Tab-separated table of C-alpha atoms in Angstrom:
chain	number	residue	atom	x	y	z
I	1	MET	CA	168.494	-170.831	33.801
I	2	CYS	CA	165.748	-169.473	31.251
I	3	CYS	CA	163.394	-171.936	30.318
I	4	MET	CA	164.080	-171.499	26.395
I	5	ASP	CA	167.749	-171.887	26.619
I	6	PRO	CA	169.159	-172.187	23.003
I	7	ALA	CA	170.597	-175.216	23.665
I	8	TYR	CA	167.125	-176.937	23.768
I	9	LEU	CA	165.828	-175.398	20.794
I	10	THR	CA	165.968	-178.041	18.036
I	11	PRO	CA	164.491	-177.675	14.498
I	12	SER	CA	161.987	-180.284	15.481
I	13	ALA	CA	160.491	-178.446	18.281
I	14	PHE	CA	159.066	-175.939	15.834
I	15	THR	CA	158.821	-177.149	12.184
I	16	PRO	CA	159.578	-180.137	9.945
I	17	PRO	CA	163.322	-180.964	9.957
I	18	ALA	CA	163.735	-179.309	6.500
I	19	LEU	CA	163.933	-176.066	8.442
I	20	ALA	CA	166.730	-174.740	10.808
I	21	TYR	CA	166.175	-171.738	13.084
I	22	LEU	CA	168.258	-169.342	15.502
I	23	CYS	CA	166.392	-167.806	18.610
I	24	SER	CA	167.339	-164.539	19.974
I	25	LEU	CA	165.656	-163.524	23.144
I	26	THR	CA	164.827	-160.182	24.750
I	27	THR	CA	162.853	-159.347	27.909
I	28	ASN	CA	161.568	-156.167	29.284
I	29	SER	CA	160.085	-154.712	32.611
I	30	SER	CA	156.675	-155.865	31.997
I	31	SER	CA	157.916	-159.543	31.752
I	32	ASN	CA	156.803	-159.742	28.068
I	33	ILE	CA	158.992	-162.122	26.065
I	34	SER	CA	159.885	-161.265	22.409
I	35	PHE	CA	161.809	-163.534	20.370
I	36	ARG	CA	162.572	-163.481	16.576
I	37	LEU	CA	163.026	-166.622	14.480
I	38	PHE	CA	165.505	-166.594	11.523
I	39	SER	CA	164.577	-169.168	8.887
I	40	ASN	CA	167.135	-170.401	6.090
I	41	THR	CA	164.005	-170.538	3.700
I	42	SER	CA	161.707	-168.011	4.661
I	43	PRO	CA	161.568	-164.195	5.616
I	44	SER	CA	161.963	-163.341	9.511
I	45	VAL	CA	158.964	-163.507	11.400
I	46	THR	CA	158.605	-161.506	14.753
I	47	THR	CA	156.041	-162.638	17.239
I	48	THR	CA	155.352	-161.302	20.715
I	49	SER	CA	154.077	-163.462	23.936
I	50	THR	CA	152.379	-161.880	26.823
I	51	PRO	CA	151.715	-163.578	30.355
I	52	ASN	CA	148.028	-163.438	29.819
I	53	SER	CA	148.007	-165.032	26.138
I	54	SER	CA	149.611	-168.068	25.001
I	55	THR	CA	149.107	-167.079	21.270
I	56	PRO	CA	151.949	-165.173	19.617
I	57	THR	CA	150.766	-161.896	18.067
I	58	PRO	CA	152.125	-161.581	14.652
I	59	VAL	CA	153.911	-158.254	13.459
I	60	THR	CA	153.111	-157.138	10.059
I	61	PRO	CA	156.024	-156.212	8.100
I	62	ALA	CA	156.109	-152.864	6.035
I	63	ALA	CA	154.409	-152.973	2.886
I	64	ALA	CA	156.568	-152.830	-0.147
I	65	ASP	CA	156.721	-149.738	-2.168
I	66	LYS	CA	154.211	-149.667	-4.774
I	67	PRO	CA	155.158	-148.205	-8.296
I	68	PRO	CA	154.012	-144.611	-8.789
I	69	SER	CA	150.588	-143.928	-9.988
I	70	PRO	CA	150.533	-143.069	-13.853
I	71	THR	CA	149.909	-139.084	-14.176
I	72	LEU	CA	150.772	-136.567	-16.836
I	73	ASP	CA	153.365	-135.032	-14.502
I	74	LEU	CA	155.109	-138.430	-14.091
I	75	LEU	CA	155.072	-138.793	-17.846
I	76	SER	CA	156.377	-135.264	-18.247
I	77	ARG	CA	159.253	-135.922	-15.770
I	78	GLN	CA	160.254	-139.287	-17.351
I	79	LEU	CA	160.224	-137.770	-20.903
I	80	ALA	CA	162.303	-134.758	-19.692
I	81	ALA	CA	164.847	-137.084	-18.263
I	82	GLY	CA	164.977	-139.123	-21.651
I	83	ASP	CA	163.760	-142.129	-19.939
I	84	TYR	CA	161.599	-143.216	-22.881
I	85	ARG	CA	161.395	-146.894	-21.782
I	86	GLN	CA	159.341	-145.903	-18.370
I	87	ALA	CA	157.735	-143.064	-20.206
I	88	ASP	CA	156.219	-145.658	-22.674
I	89	GLU	CA	155.067	-147.859	-19.931
I	90	THR	CA	153.673	-144.873	-18.041
I	91	THR	CA	151.645	-143.995	-21.296
I	92	ARG	CA	150.325	-147.556	-21.607
I	93	ALA	CA	149.201	-147.391	-17.902
I	94	LEU	CA	147.505	-144.003	-18.484
I	95	LEU	CA	145.407	-145.221	-21.362
I	96	ILE	CA	144.306	-148.125	-19.127
I	97	ASP	CA	143.372	-145.722	-16.279
I	98	LEU	CA	141.851	-143.201	-18.544
I	99	ALA	CA	139.565	-145.971	-20.423
I	100	GLY	CA	137.507	-146.441	-17.522
I	101	GLU	CA	136.876	-149.052	-14.773
I	102	SER	CA	136.505	-152.070	-16.820
I	103	ALA	CA	139.942	-151.522	-18.607
I	104	ARG	CA	141.495	-150.998	-15.093
I	105	ARG	CA	140.317	-154.454	-13.774
I	106	ARG	CA	141.239	-156.075	-17.046
I	107	GLY	CA	144.624	-154.655	-17.299
I	108	TYR	CA	144.479	-153.573	-20.836
I	109	VAL	CA	142.403	-151.493	-23.293
I	110	PHE	CA	139.597	-152.693	-25.713
I	111	PHE	CA	139.547	-150.810	-28.951
I	112	SER	CA	135.786	-150.092	-28.219
I	113	GLU	CA	137.055	-148.223	-25.072
I	114	VAL	CA	139.343	-145.760	-26.693
I	115	GLN	CA	135.976	-143.664	-27.339
I	116	PHE	CA	135.956	-143.089	-23.412
I	117	ILE	CA	139.342	-141.483	-23.258
I	118	SER	CA	138.805	-137.580	-23.466
I	119	ALA	CA	140.311	-135.571	-26.250
I	120	GLU	CA	141.977	-133.321	-23.836
I	121	ASP	CA	143.754	-136.017	-21.937
I	122	LEU	CA	144.989	-138.024	-25.191
I	123	ARG	CA	146.156	-134.754	-26.772
I	124	ALA	CA	147.952	-133.931	-23.465
I	125	ILE	CA	149.910	-137.176	-23.722
I	126	ASP	CA	150.714	-136.583	-27.368
I	127	GLU	CA	151.911	-133.211	-26.810
I	128	LEU	CA	154.337	-134.260	-24.147
I	129	TRP	CA	155.906	-136.878	-26.506
I	130	ARG	CA	156.292	-134.399	-29.268
I	131	GLU	CA	157.528	-131.637	-26.812
I	132	HIS	CA	160.400	-133.830	-25.547
I	133	SER	CA	161.304	-135.379	-28.682
I	134	ASN	CA	161.775	-132.514	-31.069
I	135	GLY	CA	158.479	-133.621	-32.807
I	136	LYS	CA	159.569	-137.113	-33.530
I	137	PHE	CA	157.488	-139.220	-31.263
I	138	GLY	CA	153.958	-138.993	-30.446
I	139	TYR	CA	150.400	-140.505	-31.698
I	140	SER	CA	149.655	-137.449	-33.971
I	141	VAL	CA	153.240	-138.199	-35.688
I	142	GLN	CA	152.255	-141.718	-36.027
I	143	LYS	CA	148.765	-141.124	-37.486
I	144	ARG	CA	150.529	-138.729	-40.179
I	145	LEU	CA	152.857	-141.626	-41.096
I	146	TRP	CA	149.924	-144.113	-41.113
I	147	GLU	CA	148.012	-141.856	-43.416
I	148	LYS	CA	150.875	-141.353	-45.742
I	149	ALA	CA	151.409	-145.245	-45.901
I	150	ARG	CA	147.746	-145.268	-47.126
I	151	ARG	CA	146.488	-146.540	-43.656
I	152	ASP	CA	148.271	-149.755	-44.428
I	153	PHE	CA	149.534	-151.160	-41.016
I	154	THR	CA	152.512	-153.161	-42.330
I	155	ARG	CA	153.831	-150.340	-44.330
I	156	PHE	CA	153.407	-148.346	-41.282
I	157	PHE	CA	155.273	-150.966	-39.006
I	158	ILE	CA	158.329	-151.014	-41.527
I	159	LYS	CA	158.189	-147.180	-41.379
I	160	VAL	CA	158.332	-146.780	-37.732
I	161	GLY	CA	161.003	-149.416	-37.391
I	162	TRP	CA	158.427	-151.866	-35.403
I	163	MET	CA	159.530	-154.377	-38.138
I	164	LYS	CA	163.108	-155.152	-39.042
I	165	LYS	CA	164.501	-156.254	-42.339
I	166	LEU	CA	165.890	-159.786	-42.477
I	167	ASP	CA	169.286	-160.502	-44.045
I	168	THR	CA	167.872	-162.774	-46.815
I	169	GLU	CA	168.137	-162.718	-50.478
I	170	ILE	CA	164.313	-161.824	-50.860
I	171	GLU	CA	163.155	-158.899	-49.269
I	172	GLN	CA	161.685	-159.881	-45.853
I	173	TYR	CA	160.764	-158.428	-42.702
I	174	ASN	CA	159.835	-159.477	-39.230
I	175	TYR	CA	158.355	-158.221	-36.087
I	176	ARG	CA	160.888	-156.748	-33.513
I	177	ALA	CA	161.117	-158.466	-29.957
I	178	PHE	CA	160.088	-156.374	-26.911
I	179	PRO	CA	161.791	-154.958	-25.540
I	180	ASP	CA	165.390	-155.433	-26.509
I	181	GLU	CA	164.898	-154.802	-30.105
I	182	PHE	CA	163.249	-151.520	-29.864
I	183	VAL	CA	164.939	-148.125	-29.525
I	184	TRP	CA	164.643	-146.545	-26.299
I	185	GLU	CA	166.974	-143.554	-27.076
I	186	MET	CA	166.751	-140.514	-29.320
I	187	LYS	CA	169.413	-141.050	-32.055
I	188	ASP	CA	169.791	-139.570	-35.475
I	189	ASP	CA	168.732	-142.900	-36.886
I	190	THR	CA	165.913	-143.619	-34.735
I	191	PRO	CA	162.719	-144.044	-36.847
I	192	GLU	CA	160.308	-141.434	-36.682
I	193	GLY	CA	157.137	-142.175	-34.826
I	194	HIS	CA	158.867	-145.107	-33.034
I	195	LEU	CA	157.384	-144.256	-29.849
I	196	PRO	CA	155.063	-144.656	-27.956
I	197	LEU	CA	154.342	-148.239	-28.812
I	198	THR	CA	150.679	-149.636	-28.842
I	199	ASN	CA	149.976	-153.178	-28.055
I	200	ALA	CA	148.712	-155.138	-31.374
I	201	LEU	CA	148.806	-158.551	-30.097
I	202	ARG	CA	144.980	-158.394	-30.246
I	203	GLY	CA	145.045	-156.842	-33.835
I	204	THR	CA	145.242	-153.344	-35.039
I	205	GLN	CA	141.833	-151.970	-34.082
I	206	LEU	CA	143.047	-150.353	-30.791
I	207	LEU	CA	145.929	-148.483	-32.672
I	208	GLY	CA	143.472	-147.718	-35.651
I	209	ASN	CA	140.848	-146.038	-33.074
I	210	ILE	CA	143.530	-144.047	-31.322
I	211	PHE	CA	144.450	-142.668	-34.739
I	212	MET	CA	140.865	-142.002	-35.392
I	213	HIS	CA	140.213	-140.406	-32.046
I	214	PRO	CA	138.691	-136.721	-32.235
I	215	ALA	CA	141.992	-135.621	-30.434
I	216	PHE	CA	143.606	-135.728	-33.647
I	217	GLU	CA	140.912	-134.598	-36.200
I	218	GLU	CA	141.179	-130.955	-35.549
I	219	GLY	CA	143.258	-128.839	-37.655
I	220	GLN	CA	144.828	-131.531	-39.733
I	221	GLU	CA	145.328	-131.568	-43.329
I	222	GLU	CA	145.469	-134.907	-45.126
I	223	GLU	CA	148.940	-135.347	-46.413
I	224	PRO	CA	149.834	-136.751	-49.824
I	225	THR	CA	150.825	-140.504	-49.887
I	226	GLU	CA	154.043	-141.739	-51.180
I	227	GLU	CA	152.445	-143.107	-54.369
I	228	SER	CA	150.727	-139.982	-55.095
I	229	VAL	CA	153.811	-137.963	-54.589
I	230	THR	CA	155.739	-140.166	-56.888
I	231	ALA	CA	153.015	-140.049	-59.496
I	232	THR	CA	153.028	-136.321	-59.599
I	233	THR	CA	156.541	-135.802	-59.807
I	234	SER	CA	157.009	-138.241	-62.479
I	235	GLY	CA	154.158	-137.407	-64.520
I	236	GLN	CA	152.591	-140.914	-64.144
I	237	SER	CA	148.820	-141.125	-64.618
I	238	LYS	CA	146.547	-143.371	-62.660
I	239	ASP	CA	146.564	-146.152	-65.500
I	240	ASP	CA	150.373	-146.132	-65.196
I	241	SER	CA	150.072	-146.963	-61.439
I	242	LYS	CA	147.669	-149.803	-61.718
I	243	GLY	CA	150.299	-152.593	-61.751
I	244	ARG	CA	151.796	-151.352	-58.457
I	245	GLU	CA	150.609	-153.966	-55.981
I	246	ARG	CA	151.438	-154.416	-52.518
I	247	PRO	CA	154.821	-156.586	-52.330
I	248	LYS	CA	154.320	-160.066	-51.605
I	249	PHE	CA	156.263	-160.018	-48.306
I	250	MET	CA	153.708	-157.534	-46.992
I	251	LYS	CA	150.588	-159.616	-47.637
I	252	ASP	CA	148.764	-161.562	-44.788
I	253	PHE	CA	151.034	-160.142	-41.934
I	254	LYS	CA	149.559	-160.464	-38.657
I	255	PRO	CA	150.719	-158.378	-35.732
I	256	ASN	CA	152.256	-160.340	-32.697
I	257	TYR	CA	153.429	-158.043	-30.331
I	258	SER	CA	153.052	-158.416	-26.383
I	259	PHE	CA	154.168	-155.015	-25.125
């Protein structure tokens, strides 16, 4: 009879009474004994006991698969497949990686670190977004809309669909909840410039520094703003437009994103 007959393996022999174990024994030609313990509250653990050692040697389980490292090739494949949600996450990871060691340790980019991202890399990210969205998404697209909104971030957020209009008598907008209220598909009514997203939880300086990066300065002509186009087509003078103030609902908005 085996000295470790299962009939004698009670829970109290190994662990507190809260755990219950089953034991399975195997032997080999070298007289080694291996047994596997199965717990109803923890993963299985395999140990090996040898005649010359009374201490079991743990067998390390296989490491869990790590997410793929962010690369331009990965971003290209995700965008080509229309997986805009994953492409957005890869873009965010790319910016962190390209911004330097401090950003990588921290897990996010300070606005002052945008300058460390090369124009070539940032332009490559932008070109992939534009290429796989028929020119609808990308940082350069967002910058154009931001300039058109007179660099007013609240107007810009409304234009690209990062804010939603509330069903109220008075015109009001609120920030969309991440991720469910953002658009992850290419549709006819998907707002231009809706992607990629940029975290504004710590303010708009990060997004502003991306727009002002040298990657997007070359060969770009300033487009007329909505106000200047309206004034030109209607024959209004500057004096006629003096009373056109920013709507009340757009004043004192503070970004509160967590993506």
